Coordinates of C-alpha atoms and ligand atoms in Angstrom, one line a residue:
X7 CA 7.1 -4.9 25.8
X8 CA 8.6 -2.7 23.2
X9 CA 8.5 0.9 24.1
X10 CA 6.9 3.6 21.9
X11 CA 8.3 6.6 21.2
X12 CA 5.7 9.6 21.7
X13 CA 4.0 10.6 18.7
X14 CA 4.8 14.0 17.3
X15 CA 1.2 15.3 16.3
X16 CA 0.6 13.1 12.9
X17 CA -1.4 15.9 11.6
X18 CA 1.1 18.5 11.6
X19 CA 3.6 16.3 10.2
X20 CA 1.1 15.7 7.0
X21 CA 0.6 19.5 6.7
X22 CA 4.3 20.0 7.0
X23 CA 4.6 17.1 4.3
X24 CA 2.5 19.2 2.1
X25 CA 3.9 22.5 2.6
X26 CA 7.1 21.2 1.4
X27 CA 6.1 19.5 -1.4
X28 CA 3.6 22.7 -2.5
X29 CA 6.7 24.7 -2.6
X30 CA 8.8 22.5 -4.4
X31 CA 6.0 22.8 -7.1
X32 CA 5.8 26.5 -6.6
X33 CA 1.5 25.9 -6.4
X34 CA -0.5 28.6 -5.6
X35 CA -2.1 29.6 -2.9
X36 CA -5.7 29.7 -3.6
X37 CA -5.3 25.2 -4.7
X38 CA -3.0 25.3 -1.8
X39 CA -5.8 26.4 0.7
X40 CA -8.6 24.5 -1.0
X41 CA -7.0 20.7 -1.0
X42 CA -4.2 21.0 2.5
X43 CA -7.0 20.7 5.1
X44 CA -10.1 17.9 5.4
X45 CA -13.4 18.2 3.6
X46 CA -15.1 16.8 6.2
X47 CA -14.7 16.3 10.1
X48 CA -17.0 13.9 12.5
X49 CA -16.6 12.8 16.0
X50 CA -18.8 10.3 17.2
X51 CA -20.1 9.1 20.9
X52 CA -20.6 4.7 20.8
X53 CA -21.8 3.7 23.9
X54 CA -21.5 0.3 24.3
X55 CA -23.0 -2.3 26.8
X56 CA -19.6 -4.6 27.9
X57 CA -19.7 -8.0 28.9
X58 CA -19.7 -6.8 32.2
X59 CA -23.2 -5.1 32.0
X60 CA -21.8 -1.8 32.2
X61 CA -21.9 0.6 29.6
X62 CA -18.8 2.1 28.1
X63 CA -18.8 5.3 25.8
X64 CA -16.0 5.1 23.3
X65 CA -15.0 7.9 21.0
X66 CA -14.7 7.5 17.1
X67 CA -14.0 9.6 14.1
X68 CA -14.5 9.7 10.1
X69 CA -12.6 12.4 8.3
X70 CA -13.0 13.2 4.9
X71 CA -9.8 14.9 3.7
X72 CA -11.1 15.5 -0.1
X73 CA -13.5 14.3 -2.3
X74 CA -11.7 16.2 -5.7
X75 CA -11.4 12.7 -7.6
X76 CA -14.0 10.4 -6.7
X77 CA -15.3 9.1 -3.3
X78 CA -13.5 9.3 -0.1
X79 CA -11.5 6.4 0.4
X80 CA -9.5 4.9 3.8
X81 CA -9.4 2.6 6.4
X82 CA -10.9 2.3 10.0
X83 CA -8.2 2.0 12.8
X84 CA -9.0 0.5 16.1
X85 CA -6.4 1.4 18.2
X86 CA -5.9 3.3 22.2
X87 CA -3.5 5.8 20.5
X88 CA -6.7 6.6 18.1
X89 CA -7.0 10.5 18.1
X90 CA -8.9 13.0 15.8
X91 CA -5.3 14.6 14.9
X92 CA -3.8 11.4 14.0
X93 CA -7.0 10.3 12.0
X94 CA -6.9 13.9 9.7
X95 CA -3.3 13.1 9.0
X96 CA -4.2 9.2 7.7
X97 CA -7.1 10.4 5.8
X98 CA -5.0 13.3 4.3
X99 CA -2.3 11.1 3.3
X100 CA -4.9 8.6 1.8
X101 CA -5.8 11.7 -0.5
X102 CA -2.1 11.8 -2.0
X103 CA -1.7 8.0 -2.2
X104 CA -4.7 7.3 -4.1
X105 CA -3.5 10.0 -6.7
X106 CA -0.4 9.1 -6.8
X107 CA -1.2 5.5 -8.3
X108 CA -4.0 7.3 -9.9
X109 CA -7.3 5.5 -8.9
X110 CA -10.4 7.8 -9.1
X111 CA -10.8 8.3 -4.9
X112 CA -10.6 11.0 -2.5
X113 CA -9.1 10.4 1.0
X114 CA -10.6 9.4 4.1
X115 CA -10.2 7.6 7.5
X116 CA -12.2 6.6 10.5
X117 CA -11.1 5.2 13.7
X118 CA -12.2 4.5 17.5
X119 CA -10.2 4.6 20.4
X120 CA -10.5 1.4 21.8
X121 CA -8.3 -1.4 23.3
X122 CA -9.7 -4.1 20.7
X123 CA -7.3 -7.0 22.3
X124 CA -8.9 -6.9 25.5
X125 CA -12.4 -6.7 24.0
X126 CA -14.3 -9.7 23.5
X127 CA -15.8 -10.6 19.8
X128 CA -19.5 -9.6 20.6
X129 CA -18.1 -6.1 22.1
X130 CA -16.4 -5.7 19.3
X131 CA -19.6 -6.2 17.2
X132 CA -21.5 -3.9 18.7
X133 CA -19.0 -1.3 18.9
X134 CA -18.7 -1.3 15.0
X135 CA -22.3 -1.5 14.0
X136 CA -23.1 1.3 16.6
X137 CA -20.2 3.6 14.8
X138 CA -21.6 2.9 11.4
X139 CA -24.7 4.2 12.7
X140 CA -23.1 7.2 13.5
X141 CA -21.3 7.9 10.4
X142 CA -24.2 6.5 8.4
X143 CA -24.9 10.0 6.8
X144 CA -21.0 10.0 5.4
X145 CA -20.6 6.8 3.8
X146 CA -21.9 4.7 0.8
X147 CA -20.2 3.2 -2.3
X148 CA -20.4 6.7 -4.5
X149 CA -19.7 9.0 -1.0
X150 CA -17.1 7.4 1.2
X151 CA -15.9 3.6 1.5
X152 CA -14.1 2.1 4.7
X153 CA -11.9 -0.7 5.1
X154 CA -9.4 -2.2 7.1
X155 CA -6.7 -0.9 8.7
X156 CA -4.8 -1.4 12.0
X157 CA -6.8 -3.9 14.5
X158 CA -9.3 -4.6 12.1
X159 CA -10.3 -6.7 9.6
X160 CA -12.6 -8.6 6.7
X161 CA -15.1 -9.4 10.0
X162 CA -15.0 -6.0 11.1
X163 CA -15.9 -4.6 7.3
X164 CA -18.8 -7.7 7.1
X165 CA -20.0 -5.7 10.4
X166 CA -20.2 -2.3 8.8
X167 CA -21.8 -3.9 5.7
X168 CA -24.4 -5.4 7.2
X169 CA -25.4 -2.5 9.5
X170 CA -25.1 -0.4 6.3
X171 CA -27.5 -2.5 4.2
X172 CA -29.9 -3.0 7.2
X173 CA -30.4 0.4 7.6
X174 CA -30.7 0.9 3.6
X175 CA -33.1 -2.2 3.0
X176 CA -30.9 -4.1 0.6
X177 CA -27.4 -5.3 0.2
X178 CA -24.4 -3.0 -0.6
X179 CA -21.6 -4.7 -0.3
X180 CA -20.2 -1.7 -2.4
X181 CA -20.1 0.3 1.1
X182 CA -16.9 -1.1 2.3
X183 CA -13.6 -3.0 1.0
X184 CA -11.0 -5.4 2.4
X185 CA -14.4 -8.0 3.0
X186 CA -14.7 -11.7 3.2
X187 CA -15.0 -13.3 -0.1
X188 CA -18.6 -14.7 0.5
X189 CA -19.9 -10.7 0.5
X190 CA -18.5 -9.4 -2.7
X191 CA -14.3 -9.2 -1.7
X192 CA -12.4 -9.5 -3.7
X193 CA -9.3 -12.3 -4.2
X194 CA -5.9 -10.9 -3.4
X195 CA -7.3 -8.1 -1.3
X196 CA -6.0 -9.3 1.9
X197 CA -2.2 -9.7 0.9
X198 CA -2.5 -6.1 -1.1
X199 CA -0.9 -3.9 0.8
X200 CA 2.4 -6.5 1.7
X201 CA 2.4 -7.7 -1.9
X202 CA 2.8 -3.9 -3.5
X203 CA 5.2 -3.5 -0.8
X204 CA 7.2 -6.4 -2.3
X205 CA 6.5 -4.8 -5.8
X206 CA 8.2 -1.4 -4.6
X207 CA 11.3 -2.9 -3.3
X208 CA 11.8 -4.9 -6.4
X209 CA 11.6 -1.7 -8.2
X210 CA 13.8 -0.2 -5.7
X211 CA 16.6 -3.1 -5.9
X212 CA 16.7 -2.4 -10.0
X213 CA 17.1 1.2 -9.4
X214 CA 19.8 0.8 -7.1
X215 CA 21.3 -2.6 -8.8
X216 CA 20.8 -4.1 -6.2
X217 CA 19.7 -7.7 -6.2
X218 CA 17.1 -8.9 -3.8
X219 CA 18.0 -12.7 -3.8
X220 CA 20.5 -13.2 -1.0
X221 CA 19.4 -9.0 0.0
X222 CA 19.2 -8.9 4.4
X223 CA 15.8 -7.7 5.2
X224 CA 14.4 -6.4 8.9
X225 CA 10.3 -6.2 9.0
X226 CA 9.1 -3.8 12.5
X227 CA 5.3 -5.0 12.9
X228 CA 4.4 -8.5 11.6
X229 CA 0.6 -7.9 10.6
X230 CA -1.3 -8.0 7.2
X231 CA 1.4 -5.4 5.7
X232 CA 4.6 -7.0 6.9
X233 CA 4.0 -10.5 7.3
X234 CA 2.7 -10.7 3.7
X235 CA 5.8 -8.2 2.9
X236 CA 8.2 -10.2 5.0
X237 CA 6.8 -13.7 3.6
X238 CA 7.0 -12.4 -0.6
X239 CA 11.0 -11.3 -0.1
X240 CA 11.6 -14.2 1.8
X241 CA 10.3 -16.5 -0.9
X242 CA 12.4 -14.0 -3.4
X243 CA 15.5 -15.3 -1.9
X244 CA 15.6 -12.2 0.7
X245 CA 17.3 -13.6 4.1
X246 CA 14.6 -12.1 6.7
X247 CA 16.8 -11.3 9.5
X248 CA 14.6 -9.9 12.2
X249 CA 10.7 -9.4 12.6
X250 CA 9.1 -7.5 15.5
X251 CA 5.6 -7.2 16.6
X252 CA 4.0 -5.1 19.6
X253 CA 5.2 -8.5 21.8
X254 CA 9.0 -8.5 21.4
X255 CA 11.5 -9.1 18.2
X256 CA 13.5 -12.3 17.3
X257 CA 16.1 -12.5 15.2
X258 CA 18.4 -14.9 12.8
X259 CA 21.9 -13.6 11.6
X260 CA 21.4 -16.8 8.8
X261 CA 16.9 -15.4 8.2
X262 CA 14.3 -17.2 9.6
X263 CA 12.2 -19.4 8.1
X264 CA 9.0 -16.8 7.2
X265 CA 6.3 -19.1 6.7
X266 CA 7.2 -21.0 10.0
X267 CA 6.4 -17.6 11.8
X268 CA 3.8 -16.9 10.4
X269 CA 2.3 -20.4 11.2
X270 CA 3.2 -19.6 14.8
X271 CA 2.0 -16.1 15.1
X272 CA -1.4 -17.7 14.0
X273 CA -1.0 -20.3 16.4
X274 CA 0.3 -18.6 19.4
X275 CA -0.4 -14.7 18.9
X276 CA 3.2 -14.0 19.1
X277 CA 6.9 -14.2 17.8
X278 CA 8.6 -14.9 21.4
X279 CA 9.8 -18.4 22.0
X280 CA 10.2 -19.2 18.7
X281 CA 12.8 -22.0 17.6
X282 CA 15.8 -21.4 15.5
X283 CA 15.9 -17.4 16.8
X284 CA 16.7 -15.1 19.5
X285 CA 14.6 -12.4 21.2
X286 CA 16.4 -9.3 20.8
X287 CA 15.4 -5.8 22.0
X288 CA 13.2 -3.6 19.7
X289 CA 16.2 -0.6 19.6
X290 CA 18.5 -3.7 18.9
X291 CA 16.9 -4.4 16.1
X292 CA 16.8 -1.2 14.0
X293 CA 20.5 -1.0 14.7
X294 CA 21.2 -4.3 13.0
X295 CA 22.8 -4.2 9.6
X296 CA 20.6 -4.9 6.8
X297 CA 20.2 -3.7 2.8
X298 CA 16.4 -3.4 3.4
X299 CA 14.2 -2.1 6.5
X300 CA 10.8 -2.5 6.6
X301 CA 9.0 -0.3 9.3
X302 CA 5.1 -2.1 8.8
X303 CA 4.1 -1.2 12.2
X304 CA 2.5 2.5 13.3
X305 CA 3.3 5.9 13.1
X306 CA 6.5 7.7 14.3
X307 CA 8.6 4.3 15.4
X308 CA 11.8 5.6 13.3
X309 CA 12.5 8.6 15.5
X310 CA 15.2 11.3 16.4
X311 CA 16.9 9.1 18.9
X312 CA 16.7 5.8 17.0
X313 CA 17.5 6.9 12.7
X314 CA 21.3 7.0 13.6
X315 CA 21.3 3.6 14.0
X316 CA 19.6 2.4 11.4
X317 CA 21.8 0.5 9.2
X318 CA 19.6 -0.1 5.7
X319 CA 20.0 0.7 2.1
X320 CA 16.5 0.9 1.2
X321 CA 13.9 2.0 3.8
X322 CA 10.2 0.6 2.2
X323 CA 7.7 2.5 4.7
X324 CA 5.1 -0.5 4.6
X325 CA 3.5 1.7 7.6
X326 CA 1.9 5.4 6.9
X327 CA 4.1 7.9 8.5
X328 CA 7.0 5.7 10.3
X329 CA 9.4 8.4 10.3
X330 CA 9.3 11.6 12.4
X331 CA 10.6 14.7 10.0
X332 CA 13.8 14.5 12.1
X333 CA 14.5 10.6 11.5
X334 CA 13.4 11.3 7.7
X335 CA 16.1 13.9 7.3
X336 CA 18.7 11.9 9.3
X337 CA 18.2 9.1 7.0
X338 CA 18.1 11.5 3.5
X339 CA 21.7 12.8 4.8
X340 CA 22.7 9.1 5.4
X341 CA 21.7 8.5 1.8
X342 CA 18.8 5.8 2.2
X343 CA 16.4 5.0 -0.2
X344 CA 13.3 5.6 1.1
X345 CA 10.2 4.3 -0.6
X346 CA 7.7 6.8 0.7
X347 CA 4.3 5.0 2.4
X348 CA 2.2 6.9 -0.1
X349 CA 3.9 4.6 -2.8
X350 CA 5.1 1.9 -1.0
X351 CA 1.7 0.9 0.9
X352 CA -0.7 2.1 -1.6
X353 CA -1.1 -1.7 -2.9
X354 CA -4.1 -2.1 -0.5
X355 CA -6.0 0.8 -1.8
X356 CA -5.2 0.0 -5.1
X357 CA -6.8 -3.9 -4.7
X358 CA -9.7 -2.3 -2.5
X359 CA -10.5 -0.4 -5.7
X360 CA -10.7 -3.3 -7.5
X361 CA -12.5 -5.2 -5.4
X362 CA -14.8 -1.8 -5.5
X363 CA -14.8 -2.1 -9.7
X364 CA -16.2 -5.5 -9.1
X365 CA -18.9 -5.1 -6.8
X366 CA -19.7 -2.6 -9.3
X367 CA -20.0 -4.8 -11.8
X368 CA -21.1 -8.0 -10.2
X369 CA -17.9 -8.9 -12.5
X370 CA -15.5 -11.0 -10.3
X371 CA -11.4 -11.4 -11.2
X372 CA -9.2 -14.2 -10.7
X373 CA -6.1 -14.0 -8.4
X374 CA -3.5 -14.2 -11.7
X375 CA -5.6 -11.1 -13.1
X376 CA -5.8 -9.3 -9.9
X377 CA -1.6 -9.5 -9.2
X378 CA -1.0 -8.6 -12.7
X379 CA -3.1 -5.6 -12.6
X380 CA -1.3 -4.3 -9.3
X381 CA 2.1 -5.0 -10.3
X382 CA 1.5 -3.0 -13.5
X383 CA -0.2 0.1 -11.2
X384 CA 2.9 -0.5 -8.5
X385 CA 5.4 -0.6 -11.5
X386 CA 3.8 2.4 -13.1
X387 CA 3.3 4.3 -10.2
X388 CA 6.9 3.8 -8.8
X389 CA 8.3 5.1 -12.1
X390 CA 6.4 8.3 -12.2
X391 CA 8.0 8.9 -8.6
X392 CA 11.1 8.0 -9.4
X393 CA 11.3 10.3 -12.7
X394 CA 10.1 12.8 -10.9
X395 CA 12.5 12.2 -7.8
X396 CA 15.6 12.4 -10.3
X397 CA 14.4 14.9 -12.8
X398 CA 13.8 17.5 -9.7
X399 CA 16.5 16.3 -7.8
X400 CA 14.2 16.0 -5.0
X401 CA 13.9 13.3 -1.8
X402 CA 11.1 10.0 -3.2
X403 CA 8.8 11.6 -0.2
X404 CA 8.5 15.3 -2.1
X405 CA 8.3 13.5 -5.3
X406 CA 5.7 11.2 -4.5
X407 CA 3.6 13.8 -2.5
X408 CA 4.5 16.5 -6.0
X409 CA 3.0 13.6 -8.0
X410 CA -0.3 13.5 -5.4
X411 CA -1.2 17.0 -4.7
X412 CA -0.5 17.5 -8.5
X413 CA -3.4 15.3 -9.6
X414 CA -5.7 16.4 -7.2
X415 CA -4.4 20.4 -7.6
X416 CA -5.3 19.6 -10.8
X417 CA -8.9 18.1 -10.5
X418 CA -10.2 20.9 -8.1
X419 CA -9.0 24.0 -10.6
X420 CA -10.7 22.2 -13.3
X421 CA -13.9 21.7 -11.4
X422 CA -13.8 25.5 -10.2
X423 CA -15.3 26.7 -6.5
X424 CA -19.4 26.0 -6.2
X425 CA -21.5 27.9 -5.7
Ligands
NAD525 P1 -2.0 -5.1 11.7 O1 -2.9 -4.8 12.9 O2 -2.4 -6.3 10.9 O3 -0.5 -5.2 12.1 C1 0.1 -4.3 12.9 C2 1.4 -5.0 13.5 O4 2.2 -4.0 14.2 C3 1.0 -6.0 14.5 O5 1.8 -7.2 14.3 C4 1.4 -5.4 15.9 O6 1.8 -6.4 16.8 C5 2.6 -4.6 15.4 N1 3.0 -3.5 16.3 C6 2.2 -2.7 17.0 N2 3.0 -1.9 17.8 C7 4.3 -2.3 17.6 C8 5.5 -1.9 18.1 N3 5.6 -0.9 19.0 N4 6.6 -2.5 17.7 C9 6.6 -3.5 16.8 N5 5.4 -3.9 16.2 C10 4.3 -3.3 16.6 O7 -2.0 -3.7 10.8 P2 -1.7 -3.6 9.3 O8 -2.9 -3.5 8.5 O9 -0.6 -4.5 8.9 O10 -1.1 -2.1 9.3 C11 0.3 -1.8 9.6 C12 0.6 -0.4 9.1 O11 0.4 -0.5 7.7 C13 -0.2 0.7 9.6 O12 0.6 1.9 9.6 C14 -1.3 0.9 8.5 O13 -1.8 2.2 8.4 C15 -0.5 0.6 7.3 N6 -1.3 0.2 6.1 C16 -2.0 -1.0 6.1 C17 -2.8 -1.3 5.0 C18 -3.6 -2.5 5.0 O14 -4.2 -2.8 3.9 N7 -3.7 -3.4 6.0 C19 -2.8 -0.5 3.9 C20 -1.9 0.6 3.9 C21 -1.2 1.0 5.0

């Protein structure tokens, strides 16, 4: 089992994020105060009757950081390491990403802290429609739309849409994002986030003339981000040389054969034991050489005692905050390309607005239309960074977040203070 470093507080790390990029701008203090802390804050008590009879009280969250540009907008996290700190640093950093590729949302994020592998499906049911009960009052299509994000999924968002339109008396598939086809989702949704990924990195390798054909590429966390990630380099020509999930890594000086792992990760639940590879340690595998890492797991994984070792041109941060400040600024004095996660991720937001436009509409998109609208967002998106990263002469992570809290600095001095 691979071990995790402790998690510096994520919420602090997002305000220090901030600070650093407000005074790069020079913005002042009154927009400063207004748009660095969440809108909205609410814990929730789910009791749940287990298999086992028993009842068991779990503890969830929904945080809107700001609501300046449109509805709240972020995923719901089912994970043990869930806490309220960790959820106001997601939901703050979903504020920055959704301005930085410019979609008309706030931020948000939920989350429950819950061990969802060793639940069964019909706990996990009940747990979800009971927290949508209990953050009822806070979401709806024009207030504040979930979706998936670690340990849950197009089931778990059919869950919270159902309970939603229950309680409403009619359907609103409108409520949430990331859902099965059959209830209003939208094509392309699910291999968002990996797919802009990819997009970033191309972007990245053109920047850097680098080519990504033949380019050696490490993926932490093989999930919806980085097995869709790891799966559109690999078919690019990328050589995959390791992937890791929270079961062990394995590794292929020559790559690995990306759809064969996937087919076995579906089959099996995990990466171990597969042919043609060897298991290597976890802090093995940052250390390996590589022209592009791609941390797609959790929070905080590249960490003071492990960023020495990494060994990549270009790090793409598939994951939201995979770097402590002190790995960050190990890597920046290395002289790695880091494609921040508000950029680099943001392709699943960006696809959940769309699917969000359609519902709207009752207008569906095909797949072609869908890819070709995110590329041009990712492409656009990655530029503005960029200009701003080498105009400035500031890191991609202060440009991106300058690019963010600019937007949404923006909106709130435009709307002025109520009452
Ligand atoms: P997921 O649950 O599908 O996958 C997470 C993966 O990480 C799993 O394979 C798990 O085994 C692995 N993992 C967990 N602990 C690990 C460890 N210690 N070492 C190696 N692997 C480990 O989740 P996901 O949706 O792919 O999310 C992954 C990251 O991407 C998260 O940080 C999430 O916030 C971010 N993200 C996801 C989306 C999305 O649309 N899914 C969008 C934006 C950002």
């Amino acid at each position: 089992m691979p071990t995790t470093h402790i998690a510096e507080n994520a919420h602090e790390l997002a305000l220090q994020n901030f600070d650093t990029a407000a005074n790069a701008m020079d913005l002042d203090p009154d927009t400063r105060e207004r748009i660095k802390y969440p809108e909205r804050v609410l814990t929730v008590s789910i009791p749940v009757r287990m298999d086992n009879g028993r009842v068991h009280r779990f503890e969830g969250f929904r945080v809107q950081h700001s609501t300046a540009r449109g509805p709240a907008k972020g995923g719901i996290r089912f994970h043990p390491q869930v806490t309220l700190d960790e959820v106001k640093a997601l939901a703050t950093w979903m504020t920055w990403k959704c301005a930085v590729v410019n979609i008309p949302f706030g931020g948000g994020k939920g989350g429950i802290t819950c061990d969802p592998k060793h639940m069964s499906q019909i706990e996990l049911e009940h747990m979800t429609r009971r927290y949508t009960s209990a953050i009822l009052p806070l979401i709806g299509p024009e207030q504040d739309i979930p979706a998936p994000d670690v340990y849950t999924n197009p089931q778990t968002m059919a869950w919270i849409m159902d309970t939603y339109s229950m309680t409403k008396g009619y359907s609103i598939p409108g409520v949430v994002t990331g859902k099965p086809l059959s209830l209003g989702g939208s094509l392309g949704r699910n291999e968002a986030t990996g797919r802009g990924v990819y997009y970033t990195v191309e972007s990245a390798c053109e920047h850097l003339k680098m080519h990504l054909h033949g380019a050696r590429v490490i993926v932490q966390g093989f999930g919806n981000a980085g097995s869709v990630a790891a799966e559109l380099l690999y078919k690019a020509g990328a050589h995959i040389i390791a992937v890791s999930d929270s079961t062990g890594c394995i590794y292929n000086r020559a790559g690995l054969n990306i759809p064969e792992v996937i087919q076995m990760k579906s089959l099996c639940g995990h990466l171990e034991g597969f042919p043609d590879a060897e298991a290597i340690l976890p802090q093995e595998m940052f250390a390996l050489e590589c022209d592009i890492l791609v941390p797609a797991a959790l929070e905080n994984m590249i960490h003071e005692a492990n960023a020495a070792s990494v060994n990549a041109r270009i790090v793409a941060e598939a994951a939201n905050g995979p770097l402590t400040p002190a790995a960050d600024r190990i890597l920046q004095d290395k002289g790695t390309f880091i494609i921040p996660d508000i950029l680099c991720n943001a392709g699943g937001v960006t696809v959940s607005y769309f699917e969000w436009v359609q519902d709207t509409q009752h207008l569906f998109w095909d797949a072609k239309d869908i890819y070709k609208r995110l590329e041009h967002v990712m492409k656009v998106s990655f530029n503005d960074v960029l200009k701003i990263h080498t105009e400035r002469k500031v890191p991609m992570r202060i440009a991106a977040n300058m690019l963010g809290i600019g937007r949404v600095a923006e909106a709130v001095q435009i709307r002025g203070i109520y009452p």
